[in-house]
XYZ file of C-alpha atoms in Angstrom:
664
model
C 0.000 0.000 0.000
C 1.052 3.573 -0.695
C 0.607 5.798 2.341
C 2.684 8.819 1.309
C 3.346 10.247 -2.179
C 5.952 12.808 -3.155
C 5.042 14.917 -6.188
C 8.237 15.636 -8.110
C 6.781 18.584 -9.962
C 5.238 22.017 -9.545
C 2.298 24.190 -10.621
C -1.077 22.937 -11.757
C -0.011 19.316 -12.249
C 1.385 19.097 -8.709
C -1.913 20.485 -7.378
C -3.851 18.016 -9.540
C -1.978 14.994 -8.166
C -2.290 16.252 -4.584
C -6.086 16.490 -4.962
C -6.415 12.902 -6.210
C -4.056 11.538 -3.558
C -5.917 13.293 -0.752
C -9.212 11.965 -2.097
C -7.714 8.485 -1.733
C -6.572 9.198 1.836
C -2.892 9.323 0.914
C -0.512 11.855 2.504
C 1.344 14.165 0.126
C 4.834 15.669 0.047
C 5.744 18.643 -2.162
C 9.128 19.862 -3.321
C 9.711 23.437 -4.414
C 12.358 25.837 -5.656
C 13.119 29.270 -4.265
C 10.902 30.765 -6.979
C 7.952 28.653 -5.759
C 8.159 29.361 -2.030
C 4.617 30.749 -1.909
C 3.131 28.468 -4.575
C -0.241 26.749 -4.246
C 1.120 23.186 -4.359
C 3.417 23.970 -1.414
C 0.474 25.048 0.722
C -1.765 22.166 -0.383
C 0.662 19.362 0.502
C 0.925 17.831 3.970
C 4.690 18.470 3.915
C 6.894 20.602 1.675
C 10.679 20.760 1.166
C 12.836 23.460 -0.429
C 15.204 21.806 -2.912
C 17.170 24.635 -4.500
C 17.323 27.789 -6.628
C 14.786 28.743 -9.290
C 16.697 27.183 -12.195
C 15.147 23.768 -12.892
C 18.504 22.013 -13.252
C 19.296 23.022 -9.673
C 15.930 22.043 -8.234
C 13.209 20.070 -10.049
C 15.719 18.287 -12.283
C 18.138 17.468 -9.459
C 17.188 13.846 -8.805
C 19.570 13.437 -5.880
C 17.949 16.284 -3.981
C 14.503 14.827 -4.625
C 15.671 11.375 -3.537
C 16.983 12.841 -0.284
C 13.559 14.380 0.369
C 11.931 10.995 -0.341
C 14.163 9.351 2.252
C 13.775 12.119 4.814
C 9.970 12.180 4.491
C 9.705 8.357 4.374
C 7.866 8.544 1.081
C 6.483 5.299 -0.390
C 6.058 6.525 -3.960
C 6.810 9.395 -6.340
C 4.412 10.817 -8.917
C 6.462 12.739 -11.513
C 3.611 14.597 -13.246
C 4.821 15.588 -16.725
C 8.046 17.186 -17.874
C 11.089 17.368 -15.575
C 11.896 13.774 -14.415
C 8.693 12.099 -15.617
C 10.482 10.038 -18.281
C 13.968 9.825 -16.783
C 15.325 6.256 -16.502
C 18.166 7.224 -14.152
C 15.681 8.719 -11.720
C 13.675 5.505 -11.831
C 16.823 3.526 -11.009
C 17.530 5.728 -7.990
C 14.024 5.209 -6.676
C 14.127 1.479 -7.321
C 17.453 1.121 -5.496
C 15.813 2.722 -2.463
C 12.597 0.679 -2.749
C 10.487 3.717 -3.636
C 7.679 3.192 -6.130
C 7.683 5.222 -9.360
C 4.064 5.991 -10.297
C 4.306 5.432 -14.018
C 5.331 2.841 -16.603
C 8.235 0.424 -16.358
C 11.708 1.734 -17.109
C 12.049 -0.305 -20.316
C 8.772 1.004 -21.706
C 9.843 4.593 -21.012
C 13.193 4.020 -22.715
C 11.662 2.281 -25.722
C 8.858 4.773 -26.242
C 10.827 7.841 -25.172
C 13.290 7.228 -27.981
C 11.429 8.222 -31.154
C 13.653 6.056 -33.323
C 13.222 2.909 -31.224
C 9.487 3.570 -30.785
C 8.950 3.638 -34.545
C 10.776 0.352 -34.954
C 8.558 -1.235 -32.288
C 5.444 0.344 -33.792
C 6.279 -1.056 -37.203
C 6.709 -4.548 -35.759
C 3.389 -4.204 -33.888
C 1.520 -3.379 -37.085
C 1.006 0.301 -36.307
C 0.735 2.742 -39.230
C 3.872 4.899 -39.627
C 4.611 8.213 -41.342
C 6.845 7.808 -44.415
C 10.358 8.936 -43.588
C 13.801 8.111 -42.287
C 13.868 5.760 -39.305
C 17.208 6.152 -37.581
C 19.441 8.889 -36.218
C 20.557 11.560 -38.676
C 24.253 12.413 -38.716
C 25.671 15.859 -37.968
C 27.342 16.630 -41.282
C 25.642 19.016 -43.692
C 25.936 16.550 -46.572
C 24.276 13.794 -44.510
C 21.451 16.115 -43.467
C 20.818 17.116 -47.087
C 21.072 13.499 -48.310
C 18.375 12.342 -45.874
C 16.252 15.407 -46.646
C 16.387 14.742 -50.377
C 15.506 11.070 -49.875
C 12.389 11.981 -47.877
C 11.411 15.058 -49.897
C 10.255 18.430 -48.600
C 8.559 19.505 -46.432
C 10.374 17.744 -43.587
C 9.768 17.561 -39.854
C 12.961 17.763 -37.791
C 12.533 16.542 -34.239
C 14.517 15.628 -31.159
C 14.639 11.883 -30.599
C 14.246 12.371 -26.831
C 11.915 15.349 -27.127
C 8.401 16.327 -26.220
C 6.174 19.352 -25.677
C 7.147 20.883 -29.021
C 10.769 21.427 -27.985
C 13.429 20.482 -30.507
C 10.888 20.433 -33.362
C 11.248 22.407 -36.607
C 9.815 22.265 -40.139
C 11.969 22.757 -43.246
C 10.788 23.482 -46.786
C 14.178 23.781 -48.515
C 17.921 23.082 -48.166
C 18.686 26.334 -46.351
C 15.929 25.805 -43.787
C 16.771 22.162 -43.160
C 20.395 22.972 -42.287
C 19.518 25.995 -40.132
C 16.585 24.315 -38.353
C 18.556 21.115 -37.796
C 21.171 23.161 -35.900
C 18.533 24.975 -33.803
C 16.625 21.779 -33.026
C 19.836 20.033 -31.976
C 20.843 22.866 -29.623
C 17.332 23.139 -28.178
C 17.165 19.377 -27.645
C 20.458 19.301 -25.773
C 19.417 22.255 -23.601
C 16.012 20.758 -22.781
C 16.718 17.017 -22.580
C 20.484 16.559 -22.403
C 20.237 14.531 -25.634
C 20.848 16.046 -29.077
C 19.993 13.104 -31.339
C 17.776 14.201 -34.210
C 15.517 12.353 -36.633
C 13.685 13.545 -39.747
C 10.454 12.444 -41.388
C 7.954 13.563 -43.999
C 5.817 16.454 -42.811
C 2.193 15.706 -43.647
C 0.522 18.916 -44.716
C -3.029 19.722 -43.636
C -3.062 17.031 -40.939
C -5.048 16.695 -37.747
C -3.247 15.863 -34.496
C -5.264 13.246 -32.624
C -4.191 11.208 -29.640
C -5.386 8.078 -27.882
C -5.176 7.744 -24.091
C -4.333 4.267 -22.794
C -4.241 2.759 -19.302
C -2.498 -0.471 -18.365
C -2.051 -2.437 -15.148
C 0.401 -5.025 -13.834
C -1.972 -7.865 -14.738
C -1.744 -7.374 -18.506
C -4.967 -5.396 -18.859
C -4.799 -2.449 -21.261
C -7.695 -0.249 -22.365
C -7.914 2.743 -24.669
C -10.103 5.761 -23.961
C -11.773 8.033 -26.552
C -9.537 10.291 -28.602
C -8.543 13.883 -27.976
C -8.415 16.398 -30.831
C -5.264 18.509 -30.368
C -4.853 20.209 -33.748
C -4.947 23.844 -32.615
C -1.285 24.474 -31.905
C 1.303 27.229 -32.073
C 4.993 26.388 -32.285
C 3.997 22.701 -32.002
C 2.403 23.260 -28.586
C -1.297 22.664 -28.065
C -3.591 25.525 -27.067
C -7.204 24.369 -27.473
C -8.172 20.678 -27.297
C -11.454 18.812 -27.352
C -12.759 15.308 -26.763
C -14.024 13.458 -28.612
C -12.780 14.732 -31.976
C -15.523 16.178 -34.216
C -13.784 14.427 -37.136
C -13.277 10.836 -35.979
C -16.028 8.263 -36.507
C -16.534 5.129 -34.341
C -14.837 2.847 -36.882
C -11.668 4.976 -37.081
C -11.668 5.398 -33.295
C -11.740 1.620 -32.866
C -8.887 1.083 -35.333
C -6.713 3.735 -33.700
C -7.475 2.407 -30.238
C -6.661 -1.175 -31.181
C -3.318 -0.143 -32.713
C -2.550 1.867 -29.572
C -3.229 -1.171 -27.417
C -1.134 -3.402 -29.720
C 1.906 -1.148 -29.280
C 1.318 -0.882 -25.526
C 1.180 -4.672 -25.234
C 4.442 -4.939 -27.195
C 6.241 -3.165 -24.341
C 4.190 -4.618 -21.443
C 2.845 -1.168 -20.709
C 1.582 -0.161 -17.276
C 0.060 3.095 -15.999
C -1.053 6.092 -18.105
C 0.227 6.709 -21.615
C -0.766 8.508 -24.785
C -0.199 7.634 -28.424
C -0.152 10.588 -30.790
C -1.285 10.218 -34.392
C -1.380 12.384 -37.475
C -4.634 11.938 -39.379
C -5.114 13.102 -42.958
C -8.297 14.336 -44.626
C -9.272 10.772 -45.596
C -8.930 9.552 -41.991
C -5.716 7.676 -42.698
C -3.749 7.807 -39.459
C -0.030 7.553 -38.730
C 1.788 6.985 -35.440
C 3.871 9.943 -34.271
C 5.095 9.057 -30.797
C 4.072 7.730 -27.421
C 4.184 9.851 -24.287
C 4.882 7.592 -21.311
C 3.422 9.911 -18.716
C 0.365 11.899 -17.784
C -0.592 14.367 -20.527
C -1.326 18.039 -19.894
C -4.716 17.662 -21.588
C -5.876 14.564 -19.659
C -8.806 16.455 -17.981
C -10.968 16.437 -21.112
C -10.724 12.640 -21.291
C -11.682 12.424 -17.625
C -14.683 14.685 -18.232
C -16.186 12.544 -21.012
C -15.425 9.131 -19.472
C -15.707 9.693 -15.726
C -12.308 7.979 -15.280
C -9.888 9.627 -12.819
C -6.631 8.965 -14.667
C -4.376 10.037 -11.782
C -6.245 7.769 -9.377
C -5.882 4.875 -11.835
C -2.122 5.521 -12.001
C -1.801 5.379 -8.223
C -3.886 2.203 -7.966
C -1.871 0.521 -10.731
C 1.348 1.397 -8.874
C -0.100 -0.436 -5.846
C -0.698 -3.539 -7.959
C -4.454 -3.134 -8.350
C -6.346 -3.915 -11.546
C -7.825 -1.158 -13.680
C -11.279 -0.147 -12.490
C -12.632 -0.216 -16.056
C -12.641 -2.731 -18.903
C -12.813 -1.902 -22.614
C -16.461 -2.898 -22.982
C -17.408 -0.437 -20.229
C -15.739 2.601 -21.826
C -18.388 5.119 -22.897
C -18.407 8.656 -24.257
C -20.619 11.005 -22.301
C -21.026 14.489 -23.715
C -18.241 16.705 -24.991
C -15.352 18.551 -23.331
C -13.098 21.413 -24.414
C -9.864 22.601 -22.837
C -8.285 26.033 -23.279
C -4.729 26.284 -22.035
C -4.416 29.715 -20.489
C -0.825 30.862 -20.905
C 1.042 33.970 -19.797
C 1.938 34.939 -23.338
C 1.163 37.686 -25.816
C -0.864 36.463 -28.812
C -0.437 39.885 -30.427
C 3.348 39.289 -30.502
C 3.303 35.804 -31.964
C 2.497 34.104 -28.625
C 5.770 35.106 -27.027
C 6.004 34.514 -23.260
C 4.945 37.171 -20.775
C 6.044 37.380 -17.161
C 4.812 39.305 -14.146
C 2.508 39.136 -11.136
C -1.176 38.254 -11.135
C -2.369 41.561 -9.741
C -5.984 40.437 -10.067
C -7.100 36.844 -10.590
C -10.668 35.487 -10.531
C -11.697 32.161 -11.996
C -15.026 31.559 -13.762
C -17.614 29.643 -11.733
C -20.042 27.009 -13.042
C -20.796 23.347 -12.169
C -19.409 22.247 -15.548
C -16.371 24.549 -15.650
C -13.188 22.949 -14.323
C -10.049 24.981 -13.620
C -6.791 23.078 -13.103
C -4.296 25.651 -11.880
C -1.358 26.165 -9.594
C -1.636 29.918 -9.144
C -3.668 32.441 -7.200
C -3.964 36.203 -7.032
C -0.609 37.804 -6.206
C 1.517 34.939 -7.572
C 4.294 35.506 -10.082
C 4.645 33.851 -13.476
C 8.434 33.717 -13.767
C 10.798 33.216 -16.684
C 12.088 29.923 -15.275
C 9.172 27.618 -16.112
C 6.456 27.052 -18.682
C 4.098 30.070 -18.609
C 0.870 28.132 -18.023
C -1.689 29.837 -15.796
C -4.391 27.176 -15.937
C -6.229 24.574 -17.946
C -9.808 25.758 -18.342
C -12.165 22.875 -19.133
C -15.863 22.923 -19.976
C -18.250 20.005 -20.349
C -21.611 19.890 -22.102
C -24.144 17.362 -23.292
C -23.176 18.378 -26.844
C -20.215 20.031 -28.546
C -22.253 23.198 -29.072
C -23.130 23.362 -25.369
C -19.494 22.900 -24.397
C -18.390 25.669 -26.786
C -20.950 28.135 -25.419
C -19.913 27.371 -21.854
C -16.259 27.903 -22.788
C -17.161 31.336 -24.166
C -18.819 32.117 -20.834
C -15.756 30.844 -18.960
C -13.289 32.948 -20.942
C -15.481 36.058 -20.845
C -15.607 35.878 -17.046
C -11.962 34.898 -16.425
C -10.342 37.951 -14.807
C -6.548 38.079 -15.199
C -4.600 41.294 -14.696
C -0.928 42.167 -14.406
C 0.571 40.314 -17.356
C -0.166 39.344 -20.934
C -2.275 36.243 -21.521
C -3.952 34.368 -24.350
C -7.589 34.422 -23.177
C -8.504 36.723 -26.091
C -7.013 34.241 -28.552
C -8.771 31.217 -27.042
C -12.038 33.187 -27.086
C -11.573 34.127 -30.742
C -10.926 30.521 -31.769
C -14.415 29.584 -30.592
C -16.110 31.964 -33.023
C -14.133 30.931 -36.108
C -16.322 29.175 -38.734
C -13.808 26.353 -39.263
C -13.706 25.606 -35.547
C -17.480 25.772 -35.206
C -17.806 23.268 -38.062
C -15.069 21.086 -36.553
C -13.229 21.359 -39.861
C -9.695 22.388 -38.909
C -6.106 21.095 -39.022
C -2.774 21.770 -37.331
C -2.441 24.732 -39.727
C -5.460 26.413 -38.122
C -3.547 29.271 -36.478
C -1.385 29.994 -39.545
C -4.373 29.937 -41.884
C -6.795 31.823 -39.631
C -4.321 34.484 -38.518
C -1.803 34.719 -41.408
C -0.675 38.215 -40.407
C -0.702 37.552 -36.689
C -3.525 37.421 -34.188
C -6.257 40.007 -34.343
C -9.729 39.327 -32.888
C -12.544 38.922 -35.403
C -14.783 41.935 -35.974
C -18.016 42.050 -34.033
C -21.334 42.081 -35.867
C -23.299 45.341 -36.059
C -25.975 44.227 -33.608
C -23.317 43.103 -31.138
C -21.646 46.526 -31.408
C -25.017 48.199 -30.731
C -25.398 46.073 -27.617
C -21.828 46.906 -26.588
C -22.513 50.630 -26.905
C -25.741 50.317 -24.908
C -23.825 48.423 -22.211
C -21.240 51.221 -22.059
C -24.046 53.780 -21.855
C -25.422 51.952 -18.809
C -21.943 52.001 -17.254
C -21.725 55.723 -17.957
C -24.974 56.240 -16.072
C -23.325 54.669 -13.031
C -20.170 56.753 -13.429
C -22.233 59.942 -13.639
C -23.952 58.941 -10.426
C -20.640 58.426 -8.630
C -18.963 61.559 -10.068
C -17.747 64.254 -7.690
C -20.348 66.523 -9.295
C -23.242 64.167 -10.162
C -24.393 64.482 -13.774
C -27.777 63.814 -15.314
C -26.522 63.846 -18.909
C -26.087 60.091 -19.189
C -29.313 59.663 -21.148
C -27.900 61.641 -24.042
C -27.434 62.904 -26.509
C -23.749 61.991 -26.703
C -21.391 59.940 -28.876
C -19.464 56.793 -27.922
C -16.384 55.723 -29.869
C -15.336 52.061 -29.969
C -13.104 50.354 -32.577
C -12.596 53.827 -34.126
C -16.311 53.898 -34.965
C -18.783 56.474 -33.668
C -22.227 55.719 -32.248
C -24.764 58.409 -31.369
C -26.671 57.617 -28.170
C -29.978 59.299 -27.326
C -33.464 58.648 -25.997
C -36.563 58.410 -28.167
C -40.089 59.603 -27.440
C -40.826 56.354 -25.573
C -37.920 57.009 -23.229
C -35.876 54.087 -24.603
C -32.192 54.384 -25.404
C -31.305 54.470 -29.113
C -27.980 53.717 -30.784
C -27.075 54.931 -34.290
C -23.792 54.407 -36.109
C -22.548 57.757 -37.493
C -19.560 59.123 -39.411
C -17.172 61.728 -38.025
C -19.555 64.430 -39.223
C -22.412 62.938 -37.226
C -24.336 61.663 -40.263
C -26.170 58.362 -39.760
C -24.563 55.343 -41.467
C -27.140 52.826 -40.266
C -30.688 52.616 -38.994
C -31.453 53.644 -35.451
C -31.335 50.675 -33.059
C -33.727 50.794 -30.114
C -32.797 49.349 -26.722
C -36.003 48.130 -25.083
C -34.394 46.085 -22.325
C -31.245 47.268 -20.557
C -30.218 45.840 -17.199
C -26.605 46.408 -16.118
C -25.569 46.402 -12.464
C -22.188 47.910 -11.595
C -20.538 49.817 -8.749
C -18.048 51.828 -10.864
C -15.034 49.662 -9.866
C -16.022 45.951 -10.059
C -13.843 44.229 -12.735
C -16.527 41.796 -13.920
C -19.882 43.192 -15.042
C -22.858 41.077 -16.064
C -25.825 42.582 -17.857
C -28.650 42.084 -20.335
C -29.368 44.042 -23.507
C -32.596 43.351 -25.413
C -32.932 39.941 -23.790
C -29.338 38.821 -24.470
C -26.858 38.239 -21.634
C -23.463 39.922 -21.865
C -20.240 39.841 -19.841
C -17.980 42.878 -19.699
C -14.629 43.258 -17.969
C -13.708 46.694 -16.643
C -9.976 47.461 -16.547
C -9.823 51.156 -15.738
C -11.323 54.615 -16.104
C -9.687 56.884 -18.690
C -9.908 60.656 -19.077
C -12.720 60.214 -21.600
C -14.267 56.826 -20.827
C -13.152 53.279 -20.040
C -10.649 50.577 -20.865
C -12.634 47.337 -21.250
C -12.525 43.713 -22.393
C -15.510 42.339 -24.309
C -15.678 38.958 -26.075
C -11.877 38.846 -26.191
C -11.529 42.409 -27.519
C -9.483 45.036 -25.716
C -11.617 48.153 -26.056
C -10.927 51.805 -25.418
C -14.353 53.409 -25.116
C -14.499 57.205 -25.386
C -17.613 59.219 -24.547
C -18.114 62.692 -26.049
C -20.703 65.408 -25.570
C -22.138 66.867 -28.817
C -19.799 69.846 -28.486
C -16.728 67.666 -27.957
C -17.698 65.516 -30.923
C -17.843 68.569 -33.206
C -14.104 69.027 -32.732
C -13.176 65.361 -33.288
C -12.760 65.855 -37.045
C -9.963 68.336 -36.378
C -7.967 65.880 -34.231
C -4.888 64.371 -35.969
C -4.838 60.573 -36.321
C -2.650 58.634 -33.907
C 0.739 57.660 -35.289
C 2.994 54.705 -34.771
C 6.148 56.081 -33.165
C 8.023 52.798 -33.207
C 11.373 53.189 -34.961
C 11.870 50.907 -37.952
C 15.608 51.346 -37.421
C 15.602 49.331 -34.198
C 15.156 45.623 -33.609
C 13.532 45.167 -30.198
C 13.516 42.076 -27.980
C 10.133 40.417 -28.584
C 10.145 38.852 -25.092
C 12.207 38.719 -21.891
C 14.929 36.086 -21.969
C 18.622 35.333 -22.405
C 20.703 35.991 -25.516
C 22.237 32.664 -26.566
C 24.151 33.832 -29.628
C 24.647 36.800 -31.977
C 25.069 36.077 -35.683
C 25.913 39.574 -37.009
C 28.344 42.391 -36.307
C 28.396 46.125 -36.910
C 28.679 46.953 -40.607
C 27.085 43.688 -41.802
C 24.494 43.947 -44.554
C 21.477 41.728 -43.802
C 18.490 40.551 -45.799
C 14.880 40.091 -44.726
C 14.571 36.833 -42.766
C 18.301 36.564 -42.036
C 19.166 35.320 -38.540
C 20.474 38.057 -36.244
C 20.788 35.915 -33.135
C 19.060 33.406 -30.859
C 17.062 34.268 -27.732
C 16.030 31.699 -25.125
C 12.897 32.155 -22.989
C 10.671 29.688 -21.138
C 13.051 26.845 -22.187
C 12.463 27.608 -25.908
C 15.106 28.901 -28.329
C 13.874 31.498 -30.802
C 15.747 32.638 -33.901
C 15.677 36.444 -34.199
C 15.272 37.264 -37.878
C 15.669 40.589 -39.652
C 12.347 42.198 -40.514
C 13.928 44.542 -43.043
C 16.916 44.766 -45.358
C 19.704 47.012 -44.142
C 23.107 47.516 -42.588
C 23.765 46.838 -38.899
C 24.761 50.118 -37.225
C 25.152 48.851 -33.660
C 24.832 45.521 -31.845
C 23.494 45.795 -28.290
C 22.816 42.082 -27.788
C 25.518 40.274 -25.810
C 25.603 36.460 -25.621
C 24.762 35.271 -22.112
C 23.058 38.504 -21.098
C 19.455 38.825 -19.985
C 17.100 41.186 -21.816
C 13.660 42.628 -21.186
C 10.775 42.873 -23.645
C 11.184 45.795 -26.107
C 14.861 46.251 -25.192
C 16.903 47.389 -28.227
C 19.047 44.504 -29.499
C 20.190 45.809 -32.910
C 20.234 49.185 -34.644
C 20.075 49.638 -38.423
C 21.563 52.501 -40.425
């Protein structure tokens, strides 16, 4: 029996494991770095031990320190979560030598499946469909890289043999890219996994990324659970997932599941695991890799099956049989997960760091928030920038989508950049609504970078009416109370003007006008307006003409409000008729950003500099490499020119928008 579990991880996954263990009556032990002293998982655990500085290689990756805590706390078992030591064979050996149970698969299975080359060989022998490509380790010489690339044919996926989580993965479409991306992937792989072996395979264009969750016990029982659709990704990392997939039919699901089980049986698999597949438009599927650990997105599978995957892992580690057999697996409803990251979708999803100055989670019986943070906590540069996994469940896919919109609209996060606006915008995209999307969704939907979709005219009318109701409250709380809120006045949102007044029935009216005040649309009458606000509350709920709306208030401005509505950041300005008369004389705002400066797109550390003063560079040429959140990012010239000054210094830390290079 397991009486005490140490969680060798941090953040939301550590909190998740602690909850399941406590539900089972098992004591928990947490480990933490200096950066996580005040973290949620530290407070949740029965005991907690400081294991080192913020850097992961001096704390969460230091297996000897964690072993010492296991011995000191008399721990029976270790749950590794995901990442860090979750697939480390040496760590498993240390635990085994000290008779401590590793809650996960056997060492051999982790080694076989963790090595992408070996896993493909085993998959082929087990009758699992494989992607056409080169099975084996690619050499380091340029000629060898090009030889393999030409044999496979472009486009090519370059990936770390020991990798995961999108790290060490690059796509190449020509000889120049394959050589450059091979080098970057190799460096990133060594930095992240201590293993720089690289393999290459055919990149299937327009694919869907679908994965099958399996569970196995020590008695030879293995079951597969319904698939997860994980095609919405940026930089090979998943952002929005759903289960089951809107694309997979029962016959394809059965075939994929049976192949997953066949491979699992080939390595005597125990515990939780996930097989990832690429699926083309004709539902042909190809094995990518197997993750021998708990997946980040496991909650959506739990929501549609009722299976507690973490609890199953713990029971399997104690020698118990799985609580479910294949014939009992059922799909109930639909679940969606939005990964809420501290990142800036307007800057290509680059990481953001800072403190959660205000943090309020959405509340609903079918909204699940897996998180490891609370208001006041810091999202640091040392770890993955995940804030939470927001999960919704509904009887149907449509119901789950609508509840996710509600969840994101009422999720209050202040103090740092985050991707809630992006996740919210995904839900309204026609291709997502139809369930007809691929791993190219982000590139195809936002080819020029993320920008929220325009709101429909009626929605804008409702938005303006909502702001008018807020203005009524502000007038009431003003130092000199005003009675002008009923109009007439003009509200500007999205650089559009809307005249607000009252008609003869006393109802508010909204009319879109030009900058001369001439009507551009019919007058819209507001017959039902119910907005309750106290002039400072960040989350405002209201109803306009029978439709419920959620508004987030950020701050008062000199002429109105800063707001968030349906994922849009809105500056709302309110003008009296006299003020509006002078608007046409105001000069348009200008972009003061200098095109002669290359600014750091994110905080991080300069790894290398590829140019010097006086060099002539072309558009797309590499200027240097910046590392942040364990990812290496090539900094490429956005314009042709001559380097005037180099401010970037290898090994130095930089802040967002810091000048790295100057052009003549």
